Each structure stands twice: as structure tokens, then as C-alpha cells.
Tab-separated table of C-alpha atoms and ligand atoms in Angstrom:
chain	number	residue	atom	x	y	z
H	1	UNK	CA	102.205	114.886	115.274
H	2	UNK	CA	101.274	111.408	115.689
H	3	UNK	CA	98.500	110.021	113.757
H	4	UNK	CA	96.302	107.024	115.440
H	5	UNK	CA	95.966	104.325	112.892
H	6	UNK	CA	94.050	101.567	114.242
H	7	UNK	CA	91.933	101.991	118.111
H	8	UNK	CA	90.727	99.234	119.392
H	9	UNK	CA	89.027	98.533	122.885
H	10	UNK	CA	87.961	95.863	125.101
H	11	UNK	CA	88.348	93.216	122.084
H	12	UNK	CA	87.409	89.999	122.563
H	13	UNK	CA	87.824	87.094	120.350
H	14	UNK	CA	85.878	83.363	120.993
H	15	UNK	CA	85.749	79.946	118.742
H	16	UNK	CA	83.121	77.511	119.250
H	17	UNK	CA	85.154	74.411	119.060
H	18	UNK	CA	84.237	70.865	117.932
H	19	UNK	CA	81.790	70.337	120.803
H	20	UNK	CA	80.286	73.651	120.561
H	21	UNK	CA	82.008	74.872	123.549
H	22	UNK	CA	83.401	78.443	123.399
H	23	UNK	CA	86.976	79.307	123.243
H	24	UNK	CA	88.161	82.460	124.579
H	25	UNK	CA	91.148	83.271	122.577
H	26	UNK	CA	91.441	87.291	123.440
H	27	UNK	CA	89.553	88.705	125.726
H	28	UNK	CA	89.359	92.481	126.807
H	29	UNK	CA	92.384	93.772	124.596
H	30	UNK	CA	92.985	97.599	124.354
H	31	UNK	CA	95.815	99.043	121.888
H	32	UNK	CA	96.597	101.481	119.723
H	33	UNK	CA	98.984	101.635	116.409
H	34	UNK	CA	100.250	105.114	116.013
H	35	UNK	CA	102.255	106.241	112.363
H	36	UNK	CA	105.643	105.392	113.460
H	37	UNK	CA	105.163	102.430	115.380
H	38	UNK	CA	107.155	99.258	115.382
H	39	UNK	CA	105.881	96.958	117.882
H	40	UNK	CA	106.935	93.523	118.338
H	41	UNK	CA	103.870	91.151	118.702
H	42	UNK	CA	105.000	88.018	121.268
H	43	UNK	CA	103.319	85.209	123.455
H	44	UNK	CA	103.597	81.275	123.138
H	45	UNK	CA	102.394	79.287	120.002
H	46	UNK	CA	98.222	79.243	120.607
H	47	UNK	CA	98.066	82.440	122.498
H	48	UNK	CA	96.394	84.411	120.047
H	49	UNK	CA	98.744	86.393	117.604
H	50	UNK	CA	97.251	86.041	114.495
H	51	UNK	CA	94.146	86.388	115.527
H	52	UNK	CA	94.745	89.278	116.954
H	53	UNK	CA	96.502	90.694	113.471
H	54	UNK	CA	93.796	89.551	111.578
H	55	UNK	CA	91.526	91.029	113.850
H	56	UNK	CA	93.992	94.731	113.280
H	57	UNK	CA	93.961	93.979	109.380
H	58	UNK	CA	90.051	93.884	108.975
H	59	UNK	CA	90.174	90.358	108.005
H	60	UNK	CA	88.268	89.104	111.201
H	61	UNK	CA	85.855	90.575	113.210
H	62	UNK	CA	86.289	90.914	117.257
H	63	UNK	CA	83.081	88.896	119.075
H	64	UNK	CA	83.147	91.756	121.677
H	65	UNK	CA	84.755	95.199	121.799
H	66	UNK	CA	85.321	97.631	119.353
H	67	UNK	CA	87.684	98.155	116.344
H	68	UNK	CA	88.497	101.461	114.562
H	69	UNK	CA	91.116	102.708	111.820
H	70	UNK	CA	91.040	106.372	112.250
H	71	UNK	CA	93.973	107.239	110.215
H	72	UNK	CA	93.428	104.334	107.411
H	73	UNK	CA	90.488	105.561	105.830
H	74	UNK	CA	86.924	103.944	105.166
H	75	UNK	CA	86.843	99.866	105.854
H	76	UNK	CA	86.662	99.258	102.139
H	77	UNK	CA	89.803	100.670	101.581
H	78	UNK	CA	91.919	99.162	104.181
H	79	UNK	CA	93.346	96.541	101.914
H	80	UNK	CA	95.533	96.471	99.824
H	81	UNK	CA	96.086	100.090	99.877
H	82	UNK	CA	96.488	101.180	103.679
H	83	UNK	CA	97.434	97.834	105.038
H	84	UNK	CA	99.729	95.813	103.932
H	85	UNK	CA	99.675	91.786	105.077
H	86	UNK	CA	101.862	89.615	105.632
H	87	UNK	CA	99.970	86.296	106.075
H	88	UNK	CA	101.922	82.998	108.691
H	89	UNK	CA	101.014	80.189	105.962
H	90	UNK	CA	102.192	80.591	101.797
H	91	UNK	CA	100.454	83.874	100.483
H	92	UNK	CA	101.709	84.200	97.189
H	93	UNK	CA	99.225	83.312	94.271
H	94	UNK	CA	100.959	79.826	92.264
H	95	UNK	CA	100.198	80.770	89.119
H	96	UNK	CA	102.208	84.077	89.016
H	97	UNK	CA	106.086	85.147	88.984
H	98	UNK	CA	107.576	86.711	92.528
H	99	UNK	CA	107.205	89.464	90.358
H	100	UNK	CA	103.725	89.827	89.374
H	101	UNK	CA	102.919	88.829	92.849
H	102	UNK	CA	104.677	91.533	94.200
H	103	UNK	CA	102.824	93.910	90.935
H	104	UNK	CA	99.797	92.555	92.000
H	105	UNK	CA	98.348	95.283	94.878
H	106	UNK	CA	99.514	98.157	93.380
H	107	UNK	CA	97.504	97.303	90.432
H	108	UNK	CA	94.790	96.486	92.556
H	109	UNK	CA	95.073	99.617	94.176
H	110	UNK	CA	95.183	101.817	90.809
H	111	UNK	CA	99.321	102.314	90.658
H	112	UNK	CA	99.660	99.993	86.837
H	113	UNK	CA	102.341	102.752	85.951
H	114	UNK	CA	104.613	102.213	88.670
H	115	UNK	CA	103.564	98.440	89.843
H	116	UNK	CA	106.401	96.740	87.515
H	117	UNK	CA	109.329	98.810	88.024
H	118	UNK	CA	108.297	99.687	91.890
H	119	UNK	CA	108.198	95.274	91.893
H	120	UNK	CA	111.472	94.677	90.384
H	121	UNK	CA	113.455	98.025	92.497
H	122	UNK	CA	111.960	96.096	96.205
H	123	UNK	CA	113.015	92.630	94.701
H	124	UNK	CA	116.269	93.669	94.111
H	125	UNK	CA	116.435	95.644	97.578
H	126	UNK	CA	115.749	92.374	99.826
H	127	UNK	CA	118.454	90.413	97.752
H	128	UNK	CA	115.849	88.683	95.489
H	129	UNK	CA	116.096	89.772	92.496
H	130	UNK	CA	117.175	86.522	90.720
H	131	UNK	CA	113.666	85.226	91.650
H	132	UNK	CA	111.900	87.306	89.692
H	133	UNK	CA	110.401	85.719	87.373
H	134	UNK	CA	110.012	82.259	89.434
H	135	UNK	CA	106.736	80.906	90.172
H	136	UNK	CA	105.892	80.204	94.309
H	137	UNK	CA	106.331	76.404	93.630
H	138	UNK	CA	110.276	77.091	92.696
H	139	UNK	CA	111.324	79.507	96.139
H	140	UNK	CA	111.827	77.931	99.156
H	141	UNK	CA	109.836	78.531	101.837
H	142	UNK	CA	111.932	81.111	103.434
H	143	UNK	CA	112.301	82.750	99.803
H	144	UNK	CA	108.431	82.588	99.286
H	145	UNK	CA	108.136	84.355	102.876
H	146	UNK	CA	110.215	87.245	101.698
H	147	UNK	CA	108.831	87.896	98.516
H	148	UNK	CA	105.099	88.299	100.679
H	149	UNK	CA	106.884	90.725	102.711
H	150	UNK	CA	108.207	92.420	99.571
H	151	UNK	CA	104.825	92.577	98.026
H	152	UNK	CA	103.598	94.179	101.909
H	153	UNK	CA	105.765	96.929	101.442
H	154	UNK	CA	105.971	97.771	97.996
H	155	UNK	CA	102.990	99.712	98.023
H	156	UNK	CA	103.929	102.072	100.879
H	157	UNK	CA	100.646	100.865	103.128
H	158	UNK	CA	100.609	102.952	106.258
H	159	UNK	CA	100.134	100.021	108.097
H	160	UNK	CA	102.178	96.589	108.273
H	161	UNK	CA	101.038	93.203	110.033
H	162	UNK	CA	103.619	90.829	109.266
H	163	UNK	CA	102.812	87.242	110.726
H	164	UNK	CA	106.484	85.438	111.739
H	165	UNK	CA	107.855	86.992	108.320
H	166	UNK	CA	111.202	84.914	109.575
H	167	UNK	CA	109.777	81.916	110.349
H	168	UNK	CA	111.180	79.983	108.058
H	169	UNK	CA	114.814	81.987	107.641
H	170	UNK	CA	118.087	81.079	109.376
H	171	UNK	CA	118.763	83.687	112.212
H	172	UNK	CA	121.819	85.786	109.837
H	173	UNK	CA	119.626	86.012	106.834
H	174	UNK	CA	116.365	87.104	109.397
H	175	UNK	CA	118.682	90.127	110.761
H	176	UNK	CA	119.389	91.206	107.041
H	177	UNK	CA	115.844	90.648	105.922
H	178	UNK	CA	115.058	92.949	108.932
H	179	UNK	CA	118.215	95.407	107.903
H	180	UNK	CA	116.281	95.808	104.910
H	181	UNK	CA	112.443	95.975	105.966
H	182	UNK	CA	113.457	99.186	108.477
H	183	UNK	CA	115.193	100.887	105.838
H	184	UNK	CA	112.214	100.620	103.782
H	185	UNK	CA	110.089	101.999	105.957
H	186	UNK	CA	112.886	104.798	108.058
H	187	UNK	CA	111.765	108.406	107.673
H	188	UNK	CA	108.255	107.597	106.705
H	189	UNK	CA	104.790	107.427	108.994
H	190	UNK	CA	104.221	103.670	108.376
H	191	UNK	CA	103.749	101.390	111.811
H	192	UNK	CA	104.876	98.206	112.123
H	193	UNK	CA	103.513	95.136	113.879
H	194	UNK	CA	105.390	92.108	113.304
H	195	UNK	CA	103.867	88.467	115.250
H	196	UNK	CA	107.300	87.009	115.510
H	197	UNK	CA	109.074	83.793	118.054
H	198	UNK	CA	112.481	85.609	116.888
H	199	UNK	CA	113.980	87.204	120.135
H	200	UNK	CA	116.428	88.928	117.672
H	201	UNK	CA	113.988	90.341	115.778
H	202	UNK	CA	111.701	91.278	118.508
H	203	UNK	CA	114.731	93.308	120.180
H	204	UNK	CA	114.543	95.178	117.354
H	205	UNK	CA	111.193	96.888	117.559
H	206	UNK	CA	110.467	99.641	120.337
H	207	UNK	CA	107.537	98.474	121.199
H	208	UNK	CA	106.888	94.632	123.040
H	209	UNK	CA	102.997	93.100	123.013
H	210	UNK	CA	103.009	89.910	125.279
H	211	UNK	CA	99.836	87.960	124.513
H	212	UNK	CA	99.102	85.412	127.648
H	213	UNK	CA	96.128	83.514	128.380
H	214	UNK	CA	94.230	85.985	126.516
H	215	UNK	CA	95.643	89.086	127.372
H	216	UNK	CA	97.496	91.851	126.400
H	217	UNK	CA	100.411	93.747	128.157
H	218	UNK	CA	102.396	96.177	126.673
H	219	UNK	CA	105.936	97.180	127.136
H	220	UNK	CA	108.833	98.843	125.772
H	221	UNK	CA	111.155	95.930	123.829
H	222	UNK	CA	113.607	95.599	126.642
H	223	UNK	CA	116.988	95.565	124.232
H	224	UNK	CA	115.432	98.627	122.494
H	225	UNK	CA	117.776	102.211	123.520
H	226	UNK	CA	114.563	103.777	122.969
H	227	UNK	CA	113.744	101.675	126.316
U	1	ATP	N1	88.946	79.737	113.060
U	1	ATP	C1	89.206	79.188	114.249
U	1	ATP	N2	88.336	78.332	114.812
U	1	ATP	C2	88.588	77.789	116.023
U	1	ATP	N3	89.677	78.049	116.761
U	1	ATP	C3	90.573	78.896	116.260
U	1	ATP	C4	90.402	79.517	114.976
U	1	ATP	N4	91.456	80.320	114.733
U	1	ATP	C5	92.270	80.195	115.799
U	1	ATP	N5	91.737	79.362	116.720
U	1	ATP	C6	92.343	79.008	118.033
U	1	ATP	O1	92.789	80.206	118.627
U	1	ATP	C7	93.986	79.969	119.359
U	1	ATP	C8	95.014	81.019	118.939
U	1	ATP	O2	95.440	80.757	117.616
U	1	ATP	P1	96.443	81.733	116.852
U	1	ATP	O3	96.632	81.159	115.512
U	1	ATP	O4	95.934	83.124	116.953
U	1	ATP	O5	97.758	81.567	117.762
U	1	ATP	P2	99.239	82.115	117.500
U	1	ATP	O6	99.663	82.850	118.735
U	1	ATP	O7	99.288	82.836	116.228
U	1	ATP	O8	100.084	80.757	117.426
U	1	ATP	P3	101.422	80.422	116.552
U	1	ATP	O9	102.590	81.040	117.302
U	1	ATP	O10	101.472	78.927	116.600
U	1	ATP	O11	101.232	80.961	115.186
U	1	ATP	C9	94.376	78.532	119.091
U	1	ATP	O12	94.013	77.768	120.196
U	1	ATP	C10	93.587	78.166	117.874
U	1	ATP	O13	93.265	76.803	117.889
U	2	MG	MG1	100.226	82.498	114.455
């Protein structure tokens, strides 16, 4: 049966800008993430994507509205163990390896044992295993990108938010990335909700979220079978 992950209704998002005049960014969003989901999260640069995934990760909170994680467990424990983030702008912490950054939530989240092997097996999955033991400074930025995604995913978080994980990757290398991110995660309950500018990549996921002048309106991907 499906299990509801995240709720959230009527959420609205404002910024006072410079001149203490409001912004509305989002206003009167409704979805739902169900286990299984893989939603594509689209709209033009501005429109409100990450906020809105930062808003679904816990990391912001809505100005109106209402937010809920059924399925995810108590607020406190959303992160890094039930969500897994996958941040637009460089993530990974410059004084460790690819490695250790990829280590780094399981041991946050109490998994020591596994958190070095677990790192090295998903490096070596997504092709990266040669960066290893590379600090952020020496991966390129599309490199760097995949690595965060790696560390997302290597602790089996119910949830996923990935912010344009292939922003910075050529189109062959996104699809192969991607190859390798729904393997992961085939077979299991974890959703998927990736911000993306990709059409390829988008086309992929079953579900479409078109963010426009504030709103929301959902749709199934229209290259998807699943239709
Ligand atoms: N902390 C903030 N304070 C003020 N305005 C903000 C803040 N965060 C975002 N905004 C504004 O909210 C709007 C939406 O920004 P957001 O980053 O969510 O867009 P996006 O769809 O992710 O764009 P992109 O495709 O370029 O990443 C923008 O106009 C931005 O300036
Ligand atoms: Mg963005």
C-alpha cells in the first residue's frame, strides 16, 4: 500500500525584498509525495523550485499553509536519516575526501559499521570511484555534483530532493548518472523529487510539477509509458 511521505496544503512562501516589499514566491501549493514516487520538479529559472524543496526537506518553513511528513517520522529526524538532499550550489564539506563526504550521514545517523564500505560500493556504482579519496577542490563541478547525489542515496533515505543534480553534466553522462540513480532506488519505497531544466531527465520521472507564477500544477511526465 502506498505510504504518504510528506502532505502539504495551501503553502505559501513570501520574501521581503530590499525595500521591504513582499515577494510572493509560492502561493497556495497542495502536494503529496507518496513511497514510490518520482516526480519531476519543472518551471522557469525564479519560479520557485528550490524553495519549494527546501520547503519539502524541512530546511525552510512555509509563511502560510501547512507542512506534514507522515511517513518520515518526528521533524528531528528528517535529516539525514529520512531525507536525503541534494543541495543546487557545492554541498560537499572542503576539508574531506568524496569519500568521507559520502561516510559522513550515515555516521551521523548511527550506521559507523557500514558508512565506509556502503561509501566506497555507491562511489564505485556512479563511475566514481577513482575520486575517492579527492578533496571537493580537485572534482569538477559536475564530479562534485555527483558525489552529493552519491552521499543522498547512500543512506537509503525514504525521501530524495535533488536540486538540478545534472546541472552541470553534459546531456550523455546526465542519462547514465540517471541510469544509475533509478537503479539505486528500483524495488524499494523511496520517492523521488528531482528540480531539474533537463527535458531528458524530466521524461524520465512519472510524475511532472510545473511551478508558474507561483503555482503548482501537476501532471503525468508526458514521455512517461506510465502516462
Ligand atoms: N532568501 C530569500 N530572500 C529573498 N528572496 C528569495 C530568497 N530565496 C529565494 N528568493 C526569491 O524567490 C524566487 C524563487 O527562487 P528559487 O531559487 O526558488 O527559484 P528556482 O526555480 O529554483 O530558480 P533556478 O531554476 O534558477 O534555480 C526568486 O525570485 C528569488 O529571488
Ligand atoms: Mg533553483
Amino acid at each position: 500500500m502506498d505510504e504518504m511521505f510528506v502532505a502539504a496544503s495551501g503553502v505559501g512562501r513570501d520574501f521581503s525584498d530590499g525595500n521591504l516589499d513582499r515577494v510572493t514566491v509560492l502561493s497556495d501549493v497542495d502536494c503529496d509525495i507518496g513511497s514510490g514516487a518520482r516526480i519531476a520538479l519543472v518551471g522557469p529559472s525564479g519560479s520557485g523550485k528550490t524553495t519549494l524543496l527546501h520547503i519539502l526537506g524541512g530546511l525552510d518553513k512555509p509563511t502560510s499553509g501547512r507542512i506534514e511528513w507522515p511517513g518520515l517520522g518526528p521533524f528531528e529526524e528528517l535529516r539525514p536519516r529520512n531525507i536525503g538532499f541534494v543541495f543546487q550550489s557545492p554541498s560537499l564539506f572542503p576539508a574531506l575526501t568524496a569519500a568521507q563526504n559520502v561516510s559522513l550521514p550515515m555516521i551521523l545517523a548511527g550506521a559507523q559499521d557500514v558508512a565506509e564500505r556502503t561509501a566506497a560500493s555507491i562511489l564505485e556504482a556512479f563511475g566514481l570511484g577513482e575520486l575517492a579519496d579527492k578533496l571537493p577542490e580537485e572534482l569538477s563541478g559536475g564530479q562534485a555534483q555527483r558525489v552529493a547525489m552519491a552521499r543522498a542515496l547512500a543512506i537509503r533515505p525514504k525521501l530524495i530532493l535533488a536540486d538540478e543534480p545534472t546541472g552541470q553534466l553534459d546531456s550523455v553522462t546526465a542519462q547514465l548518472f540517471f541510469d544509475t540513480v533509478l537503479e539505486r532506488i528500483e524495488n524499494t519505497e523511496s520517492a523521488l523529487v528531482v528540480a531539474t531544466h533537463d527535458e531528458a531527465v524530466a521524461a524520465r520521472m512519472v510524475t511532472r510539477w510545473t511551478l508558474k507564477h507561483g503555482r503548482l500544477k501537476k501532471a503525468a511526465a508526458p514521455s512517461n509509458e506510465a502516462g
